[in-house]
Coordinates of C-alpha atoms in Angstrom, one line a residue:
M1 CA 0.0 0.0 0.0
I2 CA 2.8 2.4 0.9
A3 CA 4.7 1.6 -2.2
A4 CA 1.6 2.1 -4.4
T5 CA 0.9 5.4 -2.7
L6 CA 4.5 6.6 -3.2
R7 CA 4.4 5.5 -6.9
W8 CA 1.1 7.4 -7.4
V9 CA 2.6 10.6 -5.8
D10 CA 5.7 10.2 -8.0
V11 CA 3.7 9.8 -11.3
N12 CA 1.0 12.4 -10.6
I13 CA 2.7 15.1 -8.6
L14 CA 6.5 14.8 -8.5
A15 CA 6.7 14.0 -12.2
L16 CA 4.9 17.3 -13.0
G17 CA 7.5 19.1 -11.0
R18 CA 10.3 17.4 -12.8
E19 CA 8.7 18.4 -16.1
L20 CA 8.6 22.1 -15.1
R21 CA 10.9 24.1 -17.3
L22 CA 12.2 27.7 -16.7
S23 CA 10.6 28.7 -20.0
Y24 CA 7.2 27.9 -18.5
L25 CA 7.4 30.5 -15.8
P26 CA 6.5 33.7 -17.8
P27 CA 3.0 32.6 -18.9
L28 CA 2.5 31.0 -15.5
M29 CA 3.2 34.4 -13.9
V30 CA 0.4 35.9 -16.0
Y31 CA -1.9 33.1 -15.1
V32 CA -1.1 33.6 -11.4
A33 CA -2.0 37.3 -11.8
Y34 CA -5.4 36.2 -13.1
G35 CA -5.8 33.8 -10.2
I36 CA -5.0 36.4 -7.5
S37 CA -7.6 38.6 -9.0
G38 CA -9.9 36.7 -6.7
L39 CA -8.5 38.6 -3.8
T40 CA -11.3 41.1 -4.1
S41 CA -14.2 38.6 -4.6
I42 CA -15.3 38.4 -1.0
V43 CA -15.0 42.2 -0.5
G44 CA -17.0 42.7 -3.7
T45 CA -19.8 40.4 -2.5
F46 CA -20.2 42.2 0.8
F47 CA -19.7 45.7 -0.7
V48 CA -22.6 45.1 -3.1
K49 CA -24.8 43.5 -0.5
D50 CA -24.3 46.1 2.2
Y51 CA -23.7 49.4 0.3
L52 CA -25.3 49.1 -3.2
G53 CA -29.0 48.6 -4.0
L54 CA -28.5 46.2 -6.9
S55 CA -30.8 43.2 -7.4
A56 CA -29.7 39.6 -8.1
S57 CA -31.1 39.8 -11.7
F58 CA -29.2 43.1 -12.3
L59 CA -25.9 41.5 -11.1
A60 CA -26.5 38.5 -13.4
A61 CA -27.0 41.0 -16.2
L62 CA -23.9 42.8 -15.2
A63 CA -22.0 39.5 -15.3
F64 CA -23.3 39.0 -18.8
W65 CA -21.8 42.4 -19.9
A66 CA -18.6 41.7 -18.0
G67 CA -18.3 38.4 -20.0
I68 CA -18.6 40.0 -23.4
P69 CA -14.9 41.1 -23.5
F70 CA -14.0 37.4 -23.2
V71 CA -15.8 36.8 -26.5
L72 CA -13.3 39.2 -28.1
K73 CA -10.4 36.9 -27.3
M74 CA -10.7 35.7 -31.0
P75 CA -9.7 39.0 -32.7
V76 CA -7.2 39.8 -30.0
G77 CA -5.7 36.3 -30.4
H78 CA -5.4 36.8 -34.2
L79 CA -3.8 40.2 -33.5
V80 CA -1.3 38.5 -31.3
D81 CA -0.4 36.1 -34.2
L82 CA 0.0 39.0 -36.5
I83 CA 2.2 41.1 -34.1
W84 CA 3.9 38.1 -32.5
R85 CA 7.2 39.8 -31.7
W86 CA 5.4 42.8 -30.0
K87 CA 2.7 40.9 -28.2
S88 CA 4.2 41.6 -24.8
W89 CA 3.2 45.2 -25.0
L90 CA -0.5 44.2 -24.8
V91 CA 0.2 42.9 -21.3
F92 CA 1.1 46.5 -20.2
L93 CA -2.2 47.7 -21.7
G94 CA -4.1 45.0 -19.8
A95 CA -2.3 45.9 -16.6
S96 CA -3.3 49.5 -16.9
L97 CA -7.0 48.7 -17.2
I98 CA -6.9 46.3 -14.2
A99 CA -5.1 49.0 -12.1
A100 CA -7.8 51.6 -13.1
S101 CA -10.6 49.2 -12.1
L102 CA -9.0 48.6 -8.7
L103 CA -8.4 52.3 -8.1
I104 CA -12.1 53.1 -8.7
M105 CA -13.0 50.7 -5.8
V106 CA -10.3 52.2 -3.6
G107 CA -11.8 55.6 -4.3
L108 CA -15.3 54.5 -3.4
L109 CA -14.0 53.1 -0.1
T110 CA -11.8 56.0 0.7
D111 CA -14.0 59.0 -0.2
R112 CA -17.4 57.9 -1.4
A113 CA -18.8 61.4 -1.3
A114 CA -16.2 62.8 -3.7
M115 CA -16.8 59.9 -6.1
T116 CA -20.6 60.2 -6.0
A117 CA -20.4 63.9 -6.7
V118 CA -19.3 62.8 -10.2
M119 CA -21.7 60.0 -10.7
P120 CA -23.6 57.4 -8.5
A121 CA -21.7 54.8 -6.6
E122 CA -23.6 52.1 -8.6
A123 CA -22.3 53.6 -11.9
W124 CA -18.7 53.6 -10.6
F125 CA -19.1 50.0 -9.6
V126 CA -20.4 49.0 -13.0
L127 CA -17.5 50.9 -14.7
S128 CA -15.0 49.0 -12.4
A129 CA -16.7 45.7 -13.1
L130 CA -16.4 46.3 -16.9
L131 CA -12.8 47.6 -17.0
A132 CA -11.2 44.7 -15.2
P133 CA -12.5 42.0 -17.7
V134 CA -11.1 43.9 -20.6
G135 CA -7.7 44.0 -19.0
Y136 CA -7.7 40.3 -18.0
V137 CA -8.9 39.2 -21.5
I138 CA -5.9 41.0 -23.1
Q139 CA -3.5 39.5 -20.7
D140 CA -5.0 36.0 -20.9
V141 CA -4.8 35.9 -24.7
V142 CA -1.1 36.8 -24.6
A143 CA -0.6 34.2 -21.8
D144 CA -2.2 31.5 -24.1
A145 CA 0.2 32.5 -26.9
M146 CA 3.1 32.5 -24.4
T147 CA 2.3 28.9 -23.5
V148 CA 3.0 27.9 -27.1
E149 CA 6.2 29.9 -27.1
A150 CA 7.3 28.4 -23.8
V151 CA 7.3 24.9 -25.2
P152 CA 10.6 24.8 -27.2
R153 CA 10.7 23.6 -30.8
V154 CA 14.4 23.1 -30.6
D155 CA 16.7 21.8 -27.9
E156 CA 19.8 23.5 -26.5
S157 CA 21.9 22.6 -29.5
G158 CA 19.2 23.8 -32.0
K159 CA 17.9 20.4 -33.1
P160 CA 14.1 19.9 -33.4
V161 CA 12.3 18.5 -30.4
P162 CA 10.4 15.2 -31.3
Q163 CA 6.7 15.7 -31.8
E164 CA 5.7 13.2 -29.0
T165 CA 8.0 15.1 -26.6
R166 CA 6.3 18.3 -27.5
K167 CA 2.9 16.8 -27.0
L168 CA 3.8 15.8 -23.5
M169 CA 5.2 19.3 -22.9
N170 CA 2.0 20.9 -24.1
T171 CA -0.1 18.9 -21.8
T172 CA 2.2 19.7 -18.9
M173 CA 2.2 23.4 -19.8
Q174 CA -1.6 23.5 -19.9
T175 CA -1.9 21.6 -16.6
L176 CA 0.7 23.9 -15.0
G177 CA -1.3 26.9 -16.3
R178 CA -4.4 25.7 -14.4
V179 CA -2.2 25.0 -11.4
A180 CA -0.9 28.5 -11.5
L181 CA -4.4 30.0 -11.8
I182 CA -5.8 27.9 -9.0
G183 CA -2.7 28.4 -6.9
G184 CA -3.3 32.2 -7.2
L185 CA -6.9 31.7 -5.9
A186 CA -5.6 29.6 -3.0
L187 CA -3.0 32.3 -2.1
V188 CA -5.6 35.1 -2.0
A189 CA -8.0 32.9 0.0
A190 CA -5.2 32.6 2.6
I191 CA -4.7 36.4 2.5
N192 CA -8.4 37.0 2.9
L193 CA -8.5 34.6 5.8
Y194 CA -5.7 36.6 7.5
M195 CA -7.4 40.0 6.8
F196 CA -10.7 38.8 8.1
S197 CA -9.4 36.8 11.1
D198 CA -11.2 39.0 13.6
V199 CA -14.1 40.2 11.5
E200 CA -16.7 39.6 14.2
R201 CA -15.1 42.2 16.4
L202 CA -14.7 44.9 13.7
T203 CA -16.8 48.0 13.7
E204 CA -18.4 49.1 10.4
A205 CA -15.7 51.7 9.8
E206 CA -13.0 49.1 10.5
K207 CA -14.6 46.7 8.0
I208 CA -14.6 49.4 5.3
D209 CA -10.9 50.1 6.1
T210 CA -10.2 46.4 5.7
Y211 CA -12.0 46.4 2.4
R212 CA -9.9 49.4 1.2
R213 CA -6.6 47.7 2.3
I214 CA -7.5 44.6 0.3
Y215 CA -8.2 46.6 -2.8
L216 CA -4.9 48.4 -2.3
T217 CA -3.1 45.1 -1.9
A218 CA -4.7 43.9 -5.1
I219 CA -3.0 46.6 -7.1
A220 CA 0.1 44.3 -7.0
I221 CA -1.8 42.1 -9.5
P222 CA -0.8 44.0 -12.7
F223 CA 2.8 44.1 -11.6
V224 CA 3.0 40.3 -11.4
S225 CA 1.9 39.9 -15.0
V226 CA 4.3 42.6 -16.2
A227 CA 7.1 40.9 -14.3
G228 CA 6.3 37.7 -16.3
V229 CA 6.7 39.6 -19.5
A230 CA 10.1 41.0 -18.4
F231 CA 11.3 37.5 -17.4
A232 CA 10.2 36.1 -20.8
F233 CA 12.4 38.8 -22.5
F234 CA 15.3 37.8 -20.3
L235 CA 14.9 34.1 -21.2
R236 CA 14.7 34.8 -24.9
R237 CA 17.9 36.9 -24.8
R238 CA 19.7 34.1 -22.9
D239 CA 18.5 31.3 -25.2
L240 CA 19.4 33.4 -28.3
A241 CA 22.9 34.0 -27.0
R242 CA 23.3 30.3 -26.3
L243 CA 22.4 29.2 -29.8
V244 CA 24.7 31.9 -31.3
A245 CA 27.5 30.7 -29.1
R246 CA 27.0 27.2 -30.7
G247 CA 27.7 28.6 -34.1
I248 CA 24.1 29.2 -35.3
D249 CA 23.6 32.3 -37.4
P250 CA 21.9 35.0 -35.3
A251 CA 19.0 35.5 -37.8
E252 CA 18.4 31.7 -37.9
A253 CA 18.6 31.5 -34.1
R254 CA 16.1 34.3 -33.8
K255 CA 13.8 32.6 -36.2
L256 CA 14.0 29.3 -34.3
L257 CA 13.3 30.9 -30.9
L258 CA 11.1 34.0 -31.4
E259 CA 8.7 33.2 -34.2
P260 CA 6.8 30.2 -35.7
A261 CA 8.0 28.9 -39.1
E262 CA 5.8 31.4 -41.0
R263 CA 3.7 34.3 -40.0
P264 CA 0.0 34.2 -41.0
A265 CA -1.5 36.7 -43.4
P266 CA -4.2 38.9 -41.9
N267 CA -7.5 37.0 -41.9
W268 CA -9.9 39.8 -42.9
W269 CA -12.9 37.6 -42.1
I270 CA -11.8 37.5 -38.4
L271 CA -10.7 41.2 -38.3
G272 CA -13.7 42.5 -40.2
G273 CA -16.2 40.2 -38.5
S274 CA -14.8 41.2 -35.1
L275 CA -15.1 44.9 -36.0
V276 CA -18.8 44.3 -36.9
F277 CA -19.2 42.4 -33.6
V278 CA -17.7 45.3 -31.6
A279 CA -19.8 47.9 -33.4
F280 CA -22.9 45.8 -33.0
T281 CA -22.3 45.2 -29.3
L282 CA -21.7 48.9 -28.6
V283 CA -24.8 50.1 -30.5
M284 CA -27.0 47.5 -28.8
G285 CA -25.4 48.0 -25.4
M286 CA -26.1 51.8 -25.5
S287 CA -29.6 51.3 -26.9
R288 CA -32.7 51.0 -24.8
A289 CA -34.0 48.0 -26.6
T290 CA -35.9 45.6 -24.3
Y291 CA -34.0 42.5 -25.3
N292 CA -30.6 44.1 -26.1
Q293 CA -28.7 41.4 -24.2
E294 CA -30.4 38.6 -26.0
I295 CA -29.9 40.3 -29.4
I296 CA -26.2 40.8 -28.6
F297 CA -25.9 37.2 -27.5
A298 CA -27.6 35.9 -30.7
G299 CA -25.6 38.2 -32.9
S300 CA -22.3 37.4 -31.1
L301 CA -23.0 33.7 -31.4
A302 CA -23.8 34.0 -35.1
I303 CA -20.6 36.0 -35.8
V304 CA -18.4 33.7 -33.8
V305 CA -19.8 30.5 -35.4
F306 CA -19.4 32.1 -38.8
L307 CA -15.7 32.9 -38.1
I308 CA -15.1 29.4 -36.7
G309 CA -16.4 28.0 -40.0
K310 CA -14.0 30.2 -41.9
L311 CA -11.0 29.4 -39.8
T312 CA -11.5 25.7 -39.6
R313 CA -11.4 25.3 -43.3
E314 CA -7.6 25.1 -42.9
L315 CA -8.0 21.9 -40.9
E316 CA -8.3 18.4 -42.2
P317 CA -11.9 17.0 -42.1
E318 CA -11.3 14.7 -39.1
A319 CA -9.6 17.5 -37.1
R320 CA -12.5 19.9 -38.1
A321 CA -15.1 17.4 -36.9
T322 CA -13.2 16.9 -33.6
L323 CA -13.0 20.7 -33.0
L324 CA -16.7 21.2 -33.7
G325 CA -17.8 18.3 -31.6
T326 CA -15.6 19.3 -28.7
A327 CA -16.8 22.9 -28.9
I328 CA -20.5 22.0 -28.8
V329 CA -20.1 19.7 -25.7
I330 CA -18.0 22.3 -23.9
F331 CA -20.4 25.1 -24.9
I332 CA -23.5 23.5 -23.5
Y333 CA -21.7 22.2 -20.4
R334 CA -20.6 25.8 -19.6
A335 CA -24.0 27.3 -20.5
V336 CA -25.7 25.8 -17.5
P337 CA -27.2 28.6 -15.3
N338 CA -26.5 29.0 -11.6
P339 CA -28.6 30.3 -8.7
G340 CA -27.0 33.7 -8.7
E341 CA -26.0 36.0 -5.9
G342 CA -29.2 35.3 -3.9
L343 CA -27.8 32.0 -2.6
T344 CA -24.7 33.7 -1.2
W345 CA -27.0 36.4 0.4
W346 CA -29.1 33.7 2.0
M347 CA -26.1 32.0 3.4
I348 CA -24.8 35.3 4.9
D349 CA -28.2 36.3 6.3
E350 CA -29.7 33.0 7.4
L351 CA -26.7 30.8 8.0
K352 CA -24.6 33.7 9.4
F353 CA -21.6 33.0 7.1
D354 CA -19.2 35.9 7.5
Q355 CA -16.2 37.1 5.5
R356 CA -13.8 34.9 7.4
F357 CA -15.8 31.7 6.8
L358 CA -16.2 32.5 3.1
A359 CA -12.4 33.0 3.0
V360 CA -12.0 29.5 4.6
L361 CA -14.2 28.0 1.9
D362 CA -12.1 29.7 -0.8
L363 CA -8.9 28.4 0.7
I364 CA -10.3 24.9 0.9
A365 CA -11.6 25.1 -2.7
G366 CA -8.2 26.4 -4.0
V367 CA -6.0 23.9 -2.2
L368 CA -8.2 20.9 -3.0
T369 CA -8.7 22.0 -6.6
L370 CA -4.9 21.9 -7.0
F371 CA -4.9 18.4 -5.4
G372 CA -7.7 17.4 -7.8
M373 CA -5.8 18.5 -10.8
F374 CA -2.9 16.2 -9.8
L375 CA -5.4 13.4 -8.8
F376 CA -7.2 13.5 -12.1
R377 CA -4.2 14.2 -14.3
R378 CA -4.0 10.7 -15.8
F379 CA -7.8 10.6 -16.0
M380 CA -7.7 13.8 -18.1
A381 CA -5.0 12.4 -20.3
V382 CA -6.7 9.1 -21.2
R383 CA -10.4 10.0 -21.2
S384 CA -12.3 11.8 -23.9
I385 CA -14.0 15.2 -23.4
V386 CA -17.4 13.5 -23.4
Y387 CA -16.5 11.1 -20.7
V388 CA -15.0 13.9 -18.6
V389 CA -18.1 16.1 -19.1
G390 CA -20.5 13.3 -18.3
F391 CA -18.5 12.4 -15.1
L392 CA -18.4 16.1 -14.0
T393 CA -22.1 16.6 -14.7
I394 CA -23.2 13.6 -12.5
A395 CA -20.7 14.6 -9.8
G396 CA -21.8 18.2 -9.8
A397 CA -25.5 17.3 -9.5
V398 CA -24.9 15.0 -6.6
L399 CA -22.7 17.6 -4.8
S400 CA -25.4 20.3 -5.3
L401 CA -27.9 18.3 -3.2
P402 CA -26.4 19.2 0.3
V403 CA -26.8 23.0 -0.5
L404 CA -30.5 22.3 -1.5
G405 CA -30.9 20.3 1.7
L406 CA -29.6 23.2 3.8
Y407 CA -32.4 25.5 2.5
Y408 CA -35.0 22.9 3.6
G409 CA -33.4 22.5 7.0
L410 CA -31.0 19.6 6.6
H411 CA -28.6 21.1 9.1
H412 CA -31.3 21.2 11.8
W413 CA -31.7 17.5 11.5
T414 CA -28.0 16.7 11.4
M415 CA -27.3 18.9 14.4
A416 CA -30.0 17.1 16.4
A417 CA -28.6 13.7 15.4
T418 CA -24.9 14.6 16.1
G419 CA -25.2 16.7 19.2
G420 CA -24.5 19.9 17.2
V421 CA -21.3 18.7 15.5
V422 CA -22.7 18.5 11.9
D423 CA -24.1 22.0 11.5
A424 CA -24.5 24.1 8.4
R425 CA -20.8 25.2 8.3
F426 CA -19.7 21.5 8.7
I427 CA -21.9 20.5 5.7
V428 CA -20.7 23.3 3.5
I429 CA -17.0 22.7 4.3
V430 CA -17.3 18.9 3.5
N431 CA -19.3 19.7 0.3
T432 CA -16.7 22.3 -0.8
A433 CA -13.9 19.8 -0.1
L434 CA -15.6 17.2 -2.3
A435 CA -16.7 19.5 -5.1
S436 CA -13.5 21.7 -5.5
P437 CA -11.3 19.1 -7.3
L438 CA -13.7 19.0 -10.2
G439 CA -13.6 22.7 -11.0
Q440 CA -10.9 23.1 -13.6
I441 CA -10.9 19.6 -15.2
A442 CA -13.0 20.0 -18.3
M443 CA -10.9 22.6 -20.1
I444 CA -7.4 21.0 -19.7
P445 CA -7.8 18.2 -22.3
M446 CA -9.3 20.7 -24.9
L447 CA -6.5 23.2 -24.3
A448 CA -3.8 20.5 -24.7
W449 CA -5.5 19.3 -27.9
I450 CA -5.5 22.8 -29.4
A451 CA -1.8 23.4 -28.4
N452 CA -0.8 20.1 -30.1
S453 CA -3.1 20.1 -33.1
A454 CA -3.7 23.6 -34.3
P455 CA -1.5 25.1 -37.2
S456 CA 1.8 26.3 -35.8
N457 CA 1.4 29.8 -37.1
L458 CA -2.2 30.2 -35.7
K459 CA -1.9 28.9 -32.2
A460 CA -3.0 32.1 -30.5
T461 CA -5.9 32.4 -32.9
Y462 CA -7.2 28.9 -32.2
F463 CA -6.8 29.3 -28.5
A464 CA -8.7 32.5 -28.7
I465 CA -11.5 31.3 -31.0
M466 CA -12.2 28.3 -28.7
A467 CA -12.1 30.6 -25.7
S468 CA -14.5 33.1 -27.3
F469 CA -16.9 30.3 -28.1
S470 CA -16.7 28.8 -24.6
N471 CA -17.0 32.2 -23.0
L472 CA -20.1 32.9 -25.0
A473 CA -21.4 29.8 -23.1
L474 CA -20.8 31.7 -19.9
S475 CA -22.7 34.6 -21.3
A476 CA -25.6 32.2 -22.0
S477 CA -25.2 30.9 -18.4
Q478 CA -25.6 34.5 -17.1
L479 CA -28.6 35.1 -19.2
G480 CA -30.2 31.9 -17.9
T481 CA -29.3 33.0 -14.4
K482 CA -31.0 36.3 -15.0
Y483 CA -34.1 34.7 -16.3
L484 CA -34.3 32.3 -13.4
N485 CA -33.9 35.2 -10.9
E486 CA -36.7 37.1 -12.6
V487 CA -39.0 34.1 -12.3
Y488 CA -37.9 33.1 -8.8
V489 CA -37.2 36.5 -7.1
V490 CA -34.7 36.4 -4.3
S491 CA -33.9 39.7 -2.4
R492 CA -31.8 40.7 0.6
E493 CA -32.6 43.6 2.9
V494 CA -31.6 46.9 1.5
K495 CA -31.3 50.0 3.6
D496 CA -31.2 53.7 2.7
A497 CA -27.6 54.9 3.2
A498 CA -28.6 58.2 4.7
S499 CA -31.6 57.3 6.9
G500 CA -31.1 53.6 7.6
A501 CA -34.7 52.9 6.6
V502 CA -35.4 49.6 5.0
T503 CA -36.2 50.2 1.3
M504 CA -36.4 46.5 0.3
P505 CA -37.1 43.6 2.8
A506 CA -35.3 40.3 2.6
D507 CA -37.3 37.6 0.8
Y508 CA -35.8 34.1 0.3
S509 CA -39.1 32.2 0.0
Q510 CA -38.5 31.2 -3.6
L511 CA -34.8 30.2 -3.3
G512 CA -35.7 26.5 -2.8
E513 CA -37.6 26.3 -6.1
L514 CA -34.7 28.2 -7.8
L515 CA -32.2 25.6 -6.5
I516 CA -34.3 22.7 -7.7
V517 CA -34.7 24.1 -11.2
V518 CA -31.0 24.8 -11.5
F519 CA -30.3 21.2 -10.4
A520 CA -32.6 19.8 -13.1
I521 CA -31.1 22.0 -15.8
G522 CA -27.6 21.3 -14.8
L523 CA -28.2 17.5 -15.0
A524 CA -30.1 17.5 -18.3
L525 CA -28.2 20.0 -20.6
P526 CA -24.7 18.4 -20.7
F527 CA -26.1 15.0 -21.6
A528 CA -28.3 16.6 -24.2
A529 CA -25.1 18.1 -25.7
I530 CA -23.5 14.6 -25.9
F531 CA -26.5 13.2 -27.7
I532 CA -26.6 16.1 -30.1
V533 CA -22.9 15.6 -31.0
R534 CA -23.4 11.9 -31.5
A535 CA -26.5 12.5 -33.6
L536 CA -24.5 14.9 -35.8
R537 CA -21.8 12.2 -36.2
L538 CA -19.1 14.6 -35.0
R539 CA -16.1 13.7 -33.0
W540 CA -14.6 14.9 -29.7
A541 CA -11.1 15.3 -28.3

C-alpha cells in the first residue's frame, strides 16, 4: 500500500514538478496574476450586499456584460499572431486597465462622497466591473500565446524536439497553467483569511478600512503579469545568446526561438467580423431595446460561429469534426445557469456565514482544486472530453444536493442527530472539499489538444477562438441565471444609506424552487449536448 501510494505521488505530482521548465514561468506568472484577482471577490460580495442597491437579476445581467470582452479573445488572439514579436506590450495595456478598475474601488471606499459627486456609486461599480475583464482578457490571450512559445521547438543545440515530446510538454504546460491560476486563488484565499481573522469584532468603519486595504493590496496584480513579460524577455535573450555561441547564425537562431516557421497573413474575415461584432455590441449596449442582451448574444454567437467556420477550413476534415464536436459539448456544459447572488446572500443572512468563513471556503476550494488536478491528471490524459463532461455533470449534480438540503433544514436534523457537530458550516465545508477538485478539469484536455493540433502559425488564434466560443457559453449561463432570478425572485434587505430605513425587505421564500430548477437543468443540458454531437456524427477530443 505504501509503495503504491508513493508510486502514485511520483507519477502524478513529482513528475509534473520534474517536467517544469524555466521557460514555462513567464506565462505561469500571467496566469497567477489572473488567479490572484480573486483577492477582491469576498470584498466585492459584501460591498454590493451592504452598500449598493443592486438586485440579483441586475448583477446577473452585469456579469453578462462583463463576460462580453472574453468573447473578443478571438480577434485579440489573431492580432497576437500578427504582431507576434510585439505581443508583450499588450500585457502592459491590460495591466493599466486592471489598475484603473481597482483604483475606482479604492476611491469608493476612501472618499465615497467625492466619487458620488461625479456619478452614482452604482455607476462607478459598474465601470470598475467592466474595465477589469477587458484587462484580463488582453493578458489572458497573450498568456495563451506565451504557453506555445514556452514549449521549445528546438533543444539547447538547435535540433528539433520530437513531436511526441512536444505533445507531453504541451499537456504539462496547460496543466501547470491551471495549477498557477488555482494556486493564485488559494493564495488570495489565505490572505483574505488573515485579513478577516477577527471580522466579528470589527466596527463598520473598520470593516470598510479592511476592504480598502484589500483593494490596495490587489494593485500588486498588474505588476505580477508585467514581471512575467520581463522575465520572458530575459529568457529569450539568454537562449538566443546560447544558440549563437554554438555557431548558429543570429538570424536563424532568432527565427527558431522567437517566431513560428511562417507568419500568417491577416484574416480579414476575423478582423472584419470582429469589427462588426464590436460595433454591433456597442450600439445595442447603449440602446434602450428591451432585449438588447439577447440580441447581442444571438448576434455574437452567429458571428463567432461564422468565423469558426471560416477558420476551420484550414483543418483536415477529421480535425475539423473533432474541433466542432468538442466545442459543442464544452459550450452547452458551460452554459448551465447558476442560482446567482441570492444563494450567497441567503447564506450570509440566514446561516450567518461571515467574511472569514467565506475565505475559509475559498482556501479549501483552492487547495483541493490543486490536489484534484494532480489526482485527475491521468484521468484527463486518457479519457475523452465527453467522458469527462459526463462524469463532472453527475458529480456536480450529486454535490449540489447538500446545499439544496440546507435550504430545507437539513442542518437542523444533522445537528440534532450529532449533538450539534454536523451544522451548516460543517456540511458546506465537506461539500466544498468534495466539489472543489472538479472545478478546472474539463478545459485542460481541450487546451492541450489545441496546443498540439492547431496550425503552428495560428496557435493564439485557435486558443482565442475556442475561448471566445466557450466564454459565450458563460454569457448564456448568465442570461439563464438572470431569467431564473426574474421568475424566482430572491432579495436581501436593502437600507437607505442616509436614513437607515429599509427600502427592500429580505425575501428568500423562492430560493428553494430556484435551486431545484438549477439542479434539473444542470443535469439535463450536458447530456443533451452529448446526444446532439453523437446524432450529428461529429467527433470529440
